[in-house]
Amino acid sequence: MKVFGKRTSEGSRQITQKKEKLKNFLKEKGLKSTRQRDLIASEFLKIGEHITAEELYREINKKYSDIGYTTVYRTLKLLNKSGLAAERVFADNLTRYEPLSAEDHHDHLICMKCGSITEFQELKIERLQDRVAEEFGFLAVSHKMELYGYCNKCKDNA
Amino acid sequence: MKVFGKRTSEGSRQITQKKEKLKNFLKEKGLKSTRQRDLIASEFLKIGEHITAEELYREINKKYSDIGYTTVYRTLKLLNKSGLAAERVFADNLTRYEPLSAEDHHDHLICMKCGSITEFQELKIERLQDRVAEEFGFLAVSHKMELYGYCNKCKDNA
DNA sequence: CATCTAATTGAAAATGAATTTCAATTTCCT
DNA sequence: AGGAAATTGAAATTCATTTTCAATTAGATG
Ligand SMILES: [Mn+2]
Ligand SMILES: [Mn+2]
Ligand SMILES: [Zn+2]
Ligand SMILES: [Zn+2]
């Protein structure tokens, strides 16, 4: 099993690369590159966590108080459509975003006490999921798997 | 792998049993048995599907137009707390409820075209999930696993 | 560079499911 | 039957998300 551990913010190399991808996506779709989109994407990629639009907005707002919540919200949607961000909804029913690279599919362990999110990839489970789908003649496109409980830090000192 | 297939509405025997359980729960908690709770529970158990409060309310309302939405909503919460109903939120972000027996944990295949929901149980996956949690020193309490795609009927005539 | 058009922006309003409030009613214990 | 406490249903509220709209901006064209 591959362990991701704590999400580390990406190197500036990858960030530059991703921002290039975004630009291409925008041009392709006849959309425009703007100062706001650029700054929001930069901050989002730099933070690199599972973050809500609201949270990202607060961060952005510290540095760039002229950028509105709506634009942050819309830019996250855009990043999602362009394949640079994944949209996630965990048990608290808030929509979160995380930077996504093409091949890094993973699932989540979510601590019900401290809220920490740990990522994992378990190919054996993925294979079994495909098999289940197959047995039902179901064409699987995506899946969602989340384990809820208490993380290593929280499980003792409850 | 155990196949549940289509959820069949429960026999009147099981329904009676569950309603007994509800009564016990209410008494235990110092809550009251009411005509509304009885009727809502009956209808819910009879329908036996993954249903929203709104949908259940509409059904109830056909027969008992004096029962309000709020009471349906609250009774579903109650059924959940008493262990008779499971609360589920799939990708459409609506809260659904389904009758639940103590030991029938299962996960879901959800058709993105027709919305049909198929249930399955795959113990191998469950075991692997436990192992993943263990590797992280994570104390797993519950999990959520949903496969999204196209059901047998929908995958061809798209 | 100037012009033009379509896209973008940000504030405010709208949406919609979930939840809470509150006065009237009902349950059920004594 | 009496009375305290729980319940009910309509309406109001909450809160994240999404949409609206008038003003601004990007960037294509000449
Ligand atoms: Mn993740
Ligand atoms: Mn189910
Ligand atoms: Zn924790
Ligand atoms: Zn289908």
Short mmCIF file of C-alpha atoms (C1' of nucleotides) and ligand atoms in Angstrom, two decimals:
data_model
loop_
_atom_site.label_atom_id
_atom_site.label_comp_id
_atom_site.label_asym_id
_atom_site.label_seq_id
_atom_site.Cartn_x
_atom_site.Cartn_y
_atom_site.Cartn_z
CA MET A 1 0.00 0.00 0.00
CA LYS A 2 1.30 3.38 -0.96
CA VAL A 3 1.27 5.91 1.82
CA PHE A 4 0.74 9.57 1.08
CA GLY A 5 0.98 10.74 4.63
CA LYS A 6 0.55 14.42 5.11
CA ARG A 7 -0.04 16.28 1.94
CA THR A 8 3.01 18.39 1.25
CA SER A 9 2.56 21.57 -0.65
CA GLU A 10 3.81 21.11 -4.16
CA GLY A 11 7.10 22.37 -5.46
CA SER A 12 7.09 25.53 -7.49
CA ARG A 13 7.96 23.45 -10.51
CA GLN A 14 4.72 21.51 -10.36
CA ILE A 15 2.76 24.61 -9.58
CA THR A 16 4.13 26.37 -12.63
CA GLN A 17 3.29 23.32 -14.70
CA LYS A 18 -0.24 23.21 -13.45
CA LYS A 19 -0.81 26.86 -14.00
CA GLU A 20 0.33 26.33 -17.57
CA LYS A 21 -2.28 23.61 -17.87
CA LEU A 22 -4.90 25.97 -16.59
CA LYS A 23 -3.95 28.58 -19.15
CA ASN A 24 -4.24 26.03 -21.91
CA PHE A 25 -7.60 24.95 -20.65
CA LEU A 26 -8.84 28.52 -20.59
CA LYS A 27 -7.63 29.28 -24.08
CA GLU A 28 -9.15 26.06 -25.37
CA LYS A 29 -12.52 26.99 -23.97
CA GLY A 30 -12.42 30.59 -25.08
CA LEU A 31 -12.12 31.77 -21.49
CA LYS A 32 -9.82 34.44 -20.22
CA SER A 33 -6.76 34.47 -18.02
CA THR A 34 -7.17 37.00 -15.28
CA ARG A 35 -5.15 38.27 -12.39
CA GLN A 36 -7.76 36.82 -10.00
CA ARG A 37 -7.71 33.36 -11.51
CA ASP A 38 -3.97 33.32 -11.45
CA LEU A 39 -3.69 34.37 -7.83
CA ILE A 40 -6.42 32.03 -6.66
CA ALA A 41 -4.91 29.07 -8.49
CA SER A 42 -1.47 29.86 -7.07
CA GLU A 43 -2.71 30.07 -3.52
CA PHE A 44 -4.82 26.94 -3.90
CA LEU A 45 -1.96 24.89 -5.30
CA LYS A 46 0.42 26.22 -2.69
CA ILE A 47 -1.84 25.36 0.22
CA GLY A 48 -2.44 21.94 -1.21
CA GLU A 49 -4.97 20.71 1.36
CA HIS A 50 -8.58 19.67 1.30
CA ILE A 51 -10.00 23.13 1.55
CA THR A 52 -13.40 24.76 1.27
CA ALA A 53 -14.10 27.77 -0.93
CA GLU A 54 -14.73 29.76 2.22
CA GLU A 55 -11.39 28.79 3.76
CA LEU A 56 -9.49 29.56 0.61
CA TYR A 57 -11.29 32.86 0.31
CA ARG A 58 -10.19 33.83 3.81
CA GLU A 59 -6.57 33.09 2.95
CA ILE A 60 -6.74 34.98 -0.32
CA ASN A 61 -8.48 37.85 1.34
CA LYS A 62 -5.56 38.43 3.70
CA LYS A 63 -3.29 39.30 0.80
CA TYR A 64 -5.70 40.44 -1.86
CA SER A 65 -8.71 42.01 -0.27
CA ASP A 66 -10.17 43.00 -3.61
CA ILE A 67 -10.83 39.42 -4.66
CA GLY A 68 -14.36 38.33 -3.83
CA TYR A 69 -15.69 35.09 -2.48
CA THR A 70 -17.68 34.42 -5.64
CA THR A 71 -14.58 34.49 -7.77
CA VAL A 72 -12.81 32.05 -5.49
CA TYR A 73 -15.84 29.80 -5.65
CA ARG A 74 -16.00 30.01 -9.42
CA THR A 75 -12.28 29.49 -9.87
CA LEU A 76 -12.39 26.30 -7.82
CA LYS A 77 -15.18 25.03 -10.06
CA LEU A 78 -13.04 25.89 -13.02
CA LEU A 79 -10.00 24.11 -11.60
CA ASN A 80 -12.20 21.11 -11.10
CA LYS A 81 -13.45 21.15 -14.67
CA SER A 82 -9.94 21.53 -15.98
CA GLY A 83 -8.86 18.46 -14.04
CA LEU A 84 -6.54 20.30 -11.67
CA ALA A 85 -8.73 19.98 -8.59
CA ALA A 86 -10.90 17.28 -7.12
CA GLU A 87 -14.16 18.13 -5.44
CA ARG A 88 -14.78 16.18 -2.24
CA VAL A 89 -17.70 16.08 0.13
CA PHE A 90 -17.06 14.29 3.42
CA ALA A 91 -19.43 13.69 6.29
CA ASP A 92 -19.70 17.34 7.27
CA ASN A 93 -21.35 18.02 3.94
CA LEU A 94 -19.03 20.84 3.01
CA THR A 95 -17.55 20.91 -0.47
CA ARG A 96 -13.79 20.76 -0.37
CA TYR A 97 -11.18 20.92 -3.08
CA GLU A 98 -7.74 19.43 -3.34
CA PRO A 99 -5.10 19.76 -6.04
CA LEU A 100 -5.16 16.72 -8.26
CA SER A 101 -2.65 15.21 -10.59
CA ALA A 102 -3.78 12.96 -13.38
CA GLU A 103 -2.92 9.63 -11.84
CA ASP A 104 -3.02 10.04 -8.11
CA HIS A 105 -6.38 8.51 -7.30
CA HIS A 106 -6.68 7.93 -3.59
CA ASP A 107 -9.21 7.51 -0.83
CA HIS A 108 -9.46 8.96 2.67
CA LEU A 109 -9.28 8.23 6.36
CA ILE A 110 -11.11 10.95 8.27
CA CYS A 111 -10.72 11.56 11.98
CA MET A 112 -14.04 12.28 13.66
CA LYS A 113 -12.33 14.13 16.47
CA CYS A 114 -9.65 16.39 15.00
CA GLY A 115 -10.83 16.29 11.41
CA SER A 116 -7.47 15.29 10.03
CA ILE A 117 -7.55 13.64 6.65
CA THR A 118 -5.14 10.92 5.64
CA GLU A 119 -4.88 9.61 2.12
CA PHE A 120 -4.30 6.07 0.99
CA GLN A 121 -4.30 3.94 -2.08
CA GLU A 122 -5.09 0.27 -1.93
CA LEU A 123 -5.05 -1.39 -5.29
CA LYS A 124 -6.46 -4.64 -3.96
CA ILE A 125 -9.58 -2.81 -2.92
CA GLU A 126 -9.81 -1.08 -6.26
CA ARG A 127 -9.63 -4.39 -8.03
CA LEU A 128 -12.30 -5.89 -5.83
CA GLN A 129 -14.53 -2.94 -6.49
CA ASP A 130 -14.19 -3.52 -10.20
CA ARG A 131 -15.09 -7.12 -9.68
CA VAL A 132 -18.19 -6.26 -7.71
CA ALA A 133 -19.31 -3.90 -10.45
CA GLU A 134 -18.69 -6.56 -13.04
CA GLU A 135 -20.80 -9.09 -11.20
CA PHE A 136 -23.75 -6.75 -11.44
CA GLY A 137 -23.12 -5.85 -15.07
CA PHE A 138 -22.47 -2.37 -13.76
CA LEU A 139 -20.14 -0.04 -15.65
CA ALA A 140 -18.20 1.69 -12.90
CA VAL A 141 -17.01 5.21 -13.61
CA SER A 142 -15.86 6.41 -10.22
CA HIS A 143 -16.13 5.60 -6.59
CA LYS A 144 -16.04 7.11 -3.19
CA MET A 145 -14.52 5.40 -0.20
CA GLU A 146 -14.02 7.02 3.17
CA LEU A 147 -13.13 5.48 6.49
CA TYR A 148 -14.33 7.37 9.55
CA GLY A 149 -12.94 6.93 13.03
CA TYR A 150 -10.17 8.20 15.25
CA CYS A 151 -6.67 8.93 14.11
CA ASN A 152 -3.58 7.71 15.87
CA LYS A 153 -3.33 10.88 17.95
CA CYS A 154 -6.96 11.07 18.90
CA LYS A 155 -7.88 7.47 19.62
CA ASP A 156 -6.21 7.38 23.04
CA ASN A 157 -6.74 10.73 24.65
CA ALA A 158 -10.44 10.79 23.93
CA MET B 1 -20.30 -11.99 -2.31
CA LYS B 2 -23.79 -11.74 -0.96
CA VAL B 3 -26.23 -10.16 -3.34
CA PHE B 4 -29.14 -8.18 -2.01
CA GLY B 5 -30.62 -7.33 -5.35
CA LYS B 6 -33.71 -5.20 -5.28
CA ARG B 7 -34.80 -4.27 -1.84
CA THR B 8 -38.05 -6.09 -1.16
CA SER B 9 -40.47 -4.49 1.22
CA GLU B 10 -40.31 -6.29 4.51
CA GLY B 11 -42.85 -8.79 5.70
CA SER B 12 -45.44 -7.62 8.17
CA ARG B 13 -43.75 -9.78 10.75
CA GLN B 14 -40.52 -7.82 10.60
CA ILE B 15 -42.37 -4.56 10.47
CA THR B 16 -44.27 -5.41 13.63
CA GLN B 17 -41.02 -6.41 15.26
CA LYS B 18 -39.33 -3.18 14.32
CA LYS B 19 -42.23 -1.10 15.48
CA GLU B 20 -41.96 -2.88 18.79
CA LYS B 21 -38.32 -1.93 18.92
CA LEU B 22 -39.23 1.67 18.27
CA LYS B 23 -41.73 1.63 21.13
CA ASN B 24 -39.09 0.29 23.46
CA PHE B 25 -36.66 2.93 22.35
CA LEU B 26 -39.18 5.67 22.95
CA LYS B 27 -40.09 4.42 26.40
CA GLU B 28 -36.44 4.07 27.33
CA LYS B 29 -35.76 7.64 26.37
CA GLY B 30 -38.85 9.07 28.04
CA LEU B 31 -40.37 9.89 24.67
CA LYS B 32 -43.95 9.31 23.62
CA SER B 33 -45.65 7.01 21.19
CA THR B 34 -47.93 8.93 18.92
CA ARG B 35 -50.27 8.20 16.05
CA GLN B 36 -47.97 10.18 13.74
CA ARG B 37 -44.82 8.31 14.65
CA ASP B 38 -46.60 5.02 14.27
CA LEU B 39 -47.97 5.83 10.84
CA ILE B 40 -44.74 7.32 9.58
CA ALA B 41 -42.70 4.35 10.78
CA SER B 42 -45.16 1.93 9.19
CA GLU B 43 -45.08 3.66 5.85
CA PHE B 44 -41.30 3.99 5.93
CA LEU B 45 -40.75 0.34 6.73
CA LYS B 46 -43.29 -0.75 4.15
CA ILE B 47 -41.75 1.30 1.35
CA GLY B 48 -38.32 0.00 2.29
CA GLU B 49 -36.28 2.05 -0.18
CA HIS B 50 -33.65 4.73 0.06
CA ILE B 51 -36.03 7.61 0.49
CA THR B 52 -35.79 11.29 1.32
CA ALA B 53 -37.88 12.96 4.01
CA GLU B 54 -39.60 14.91 1.28
CA GLU B 55 -40.50 11.79 -0.69
CA LEU B 56 -41.78 9.99 2.36
CA TYR B 57 -43.79 13.04 3.31
CA ARG B 58 -45.48 13.06 -0.09
CA GLU B 59 -46.48 9.42 0.32
CA ILE B 60 -47.74 9.93 3.84
CA ASN B 61 -49.60 13.03 2.81
CA LYS B 62 -51.71 11.09 0.30
CA LYS B 63 -53.27 9.07 3.07
CA TYR B 64 -52.88 11.30 6.10
CA SER B 65 -52.97 14.89 5.06
CA ASP B 66 -52.84 16.11 8.63
CA ILE B 67 -49.28 14.87 9.16
CA GLY B 68 -46.73 17.58 8.49
CA TYR B 69 -43.38 17.47 6.80
CA THR B 70 -41.57 18.42 9.98
CA THR B 71 -42.90 15.41 11.82
CA VAL B 72 -41.82 13.10 9.03
CA TYR B 73 -38.38 14.69 9.12
CA ARG B 74 -38.16 14.35 12.87
CA THR B 75 -39.41 10.79 12.90
CA LEU B 76 -36.76 9.73 10.41
CA LYS B 77 -34.12 11.24 12.66
CA LEU B 78 -35.63 9.30 15.51
CA LEU B 79 -35.65 6.05 13.56
CA ASN B 80 -32.03 6.67 12.80
CA LYS B 81 -31.12 7.21 16.42
CA SER B 82 -33.00 4.11 17.44
CA GLY B 83 -31.01 2.06 14.98
CA LEU B 84 -33.95 1.25 12.71
CA ALA B 85 -32.93 3.48 9.84
CA ALA B 86 -29.67 4.37 8.16
CA GLU B 87 -29.00 7.87 6.95
CA ARG B 88 -27.31 8.01 3.56
CA VAL B 89 -26.04 10.87 1.48
CA PHE B 90 -25.11 9.99 -2.09
CA ALA B 91 -23.70 12.22 -4.78
CA ASP B 92 -26.84 14.31 -5.17
CA ASN B 93 -26.33 15.51 -1.61
CA LEU B 94 -29.83 14.69 -0.47
CA THR B 95 -30.27 12.89 2.82
CA ARG B 96 -31.95 9.54 2.34
CA TYR B 97 -33.08 6.92 4.81
CA GLU B 98 -33.41 3.19 4.50
CA PRO B 99 -34.70 0.60 6.97
CA LEU B 100 -31.81 -1.08 8.67
CA SER B 101 -31.46 -4.32 10.51
CA ALA B 102 -28.70 -4.80 13.01
CA GLU B 103 -26.36 -6.87 10.91
CA ASP B 104 -27.01 -6.01 7.29
CA HIS B 105 -24.15 -3.65 6.61
CA HIS B 106 -23.84 -3.08 2.90
CA ASP B 107 -22.53 -0.63 0.34
CA HIS B 108 -23.98 0.78 -2.84
CA LEU B 109 -23.76 0.84 -6.62
CA ILE B 110 -25.46 3.96 -7.92
CA CYS B 111 -26.51 4.47 -11.51
CA MET B 112 -25.73 7.95 -12.75
CA LYS B 113 -28.41 7.72 -15.42
CA CYS B 114 -31.52 6.17 -13.86
CA GLY B 115 -30.56 6.63 -10.25
CA SER B 116 -31.15 3.01 -9.33
CA ILE B 117 -29.36 1.82 -6.23
CA THR B 118 -28.01 -1.69 -5.86
CA GLU B 119 -26.68 -3.03 -2.61
CA PHE B 120 -23.75 -5.32 -2.08
CA GLN B 121 -21.61 -6.76 0.62
CA GLU B 122 -17.99 -7.70 -0.01
CA LEU B 123 -16.27 -9.01 3.06
CA LYS B 124 -12.88 -9.05 1.38
CA ILE B 125 -13.09 -5.33 0.92
CA GLU B 126 -14.22 -4.83 4.48
CA ARG B 127 -11.24 -6.77 5.72
CA LEU B 128 -8.84 -4.78 3.57
CA GLN B 129 -10.34 -1.57 4.86
CA ASP B 130 -9.67 -2.69 8.38
CA ARG B 131 -6.12 -3.48 7.43
CA VAL B 132 -5.59 -0.06 5.90
CA ALA B 133 -6.89 1.59 9.04
CA GLU B 134 -4.62 -0.55 11.14
CA GLU B 135 -1.56 0.42 9.16
CA PHE B 136 -2.22 4.03 10.01
CA GLY B 137 -2.99 3.33 13.65
CA PHE B 138 -6.46 4.56 12.83
CA LEU B 139 -9.43 3.30 14.82
CA ALA B 140 -12.10 2.80 12.20
CA VAL B 141 -15.68 3.27 13.30
CA SER B 142 -17.59 3.31 10.04
CA HIS B 143 -17.07 3.71 6.37
CA LYS B 144 -18.73 4.82 3.23
CA MET B 145 -18.22 3.15 -0.10
CA GLU B 146 -20.17 3.96 -3.22
CA LEU B 147 -19.54 2.97 -6.80
CA TYR B 148 -20.91 5.34 -9.42
CA GLY B 149 -21.50 4.44 -13.04
CA TYR B 150 -24.14 2.92 -15.28
CA CYS B 151 -26.33 0.00 -14.37
CA ASN B 152 -26.86 -2.99 -16.56
CA LYS B 153 -29.95 -1.46 -18.16
CA CYS B 154 -28.48 1.96 -18.75
CA LYS B 155 -24.97 1.22 -19.91
CA ASP B 156 -25.97 0.20 -23.44
CA ASN B 157 -28.79 2.47 -24.50
CA ALA B 158 -27.00 5.65 -23.47
"C1'" DC C 1 -2.59 51.95 -29.92
"C1'" DA C 2 -7.80 52.39 -30.21
"C1'" DT C 3 -11.91 49.92 -30.62
"C1'" DC C 4 -15.09 46.43 -29.82
"C1'" DT C 5 -17.18 42.30 -28.01
"C1'" DA C 6 -17.59 38.77 -24.99
"C1'" DA C 7 -16.00 37.15 -20.66
"C1'" DT C 8 -15.26 38.28 -15.88
"C1'" DT C 9 -15.93 40.26 -11.53
"C1'" DG C 10 -17.95 41.21 -6.87
"C1'" DA C 11 -21.90 42.45 -4.22
"C1'" DA C 12 -26.17 41.27 -3.42
"C1'" DA C 13 -30.02 38.37 -3.99
"C1'" DA C 14 -31.93 33.86 -4.58
"C1'" DT C 15 -32.14 29.04 -3.77
"C1'" DG C 16 -33.19 24.98 -1.34
"C1'" DA C 17 -32.51 21.41 1.93
"C1'" DA C 18 -32.01 21.03 6.75
"C1'" DT C 19 -33.11 22.68 11.16
"C1'" DT C 20 -35.29 25.51 14.76
"C1'" DT C 21 -38.96 28.15 16.91
"C1'" DC C 22 -43.26 28.55 19.16
"C1'" DA C 23 -48.03 28.29 20.43
"C1'" DA C 24 -51.48 24.79 20.47
"C1'" DT C 25 -52.30 20.01 21.24
"C1'" DT C 26 -51.54 15.41 22.92
"C1'" DT C 27 -49.53 11.76 25.69
"C1'" DC C 28 -49.32 9.37 29.75
"C1'" DC C 29 -47.96 9.28 34.70
"C1'" DT C 30 -50.18 9.93 39.25
"C1'" DA D 1 -59.41 13.60 35.88
"C1'" DG D 2 -55.31 16.69 36.47
"C1'" DG D 3 -51.03 18.29 35.12
"C1'" DA D 4 -46.21 18.22 33.58
"C1'" DA D 5 -43.65 17.28 29.76
"C1'" DA D 6 -43.35 15.87 25.06
"C1'" DT D 7 -45.13 16.49 20.42
"C1'" DT D 8 -46.99 18.62 16.52
"C1'" DG D 9 -47.29 21.55 12.24
"C1'" DA D 10 -46.70 25.97 10.20
"C1'" DA D 11 -43.71 29.28 9.70
"C1'" DA D 12 -39.34 31.23 10.23
"C1'" DT D 13 -34.41 30.60 10.17
"C1'" DT D 14 -30.01 28.90 8.85
"C1'" DC D 15 -26.33 28.24 5.94
"C1'" DA D 16 -23.74 26.62 2.03
"C1'" DT D 17 -24.23 27.05 -2.63
"C1'" DT D 18 -25.57 29.15 -6.83
"C1'" DT D 19 -27.40 32.86 -9.72
"C1'" DT D 20 -28.17 37.62 -11.12
"C1'" DC D 21 -26.69 41.91 -12.86
"C1'" DA D 22 -24.32 46.15 -13.73
"C1'" DA D 23 -19.64 47.62 -14.04
"C1'" DT D 24 -15.10 46.27 -15.45
"C1'" DT D 25 -11.55 43.83 -18.00
"C1'" DA D 26 -9.22 40.72 -21.40
"C1'" DG D 27 -7.67 40.16 -25.59
"C1'" DA D 28 -8.75 39.83 -30.57
"C1'" DT D 29 -8.83 42.76 -34.60
"C1'" DG D 30 -7.42 46.33 -37.41
MN MN E 1 -7.29 13.71 -0.88
MN MN E 2 -28.86 0.52 1.17
ZN ZN E 3 -7.66 12.96 15.04
ZN ZN E 4 -29.47 2.87 -14.57
#
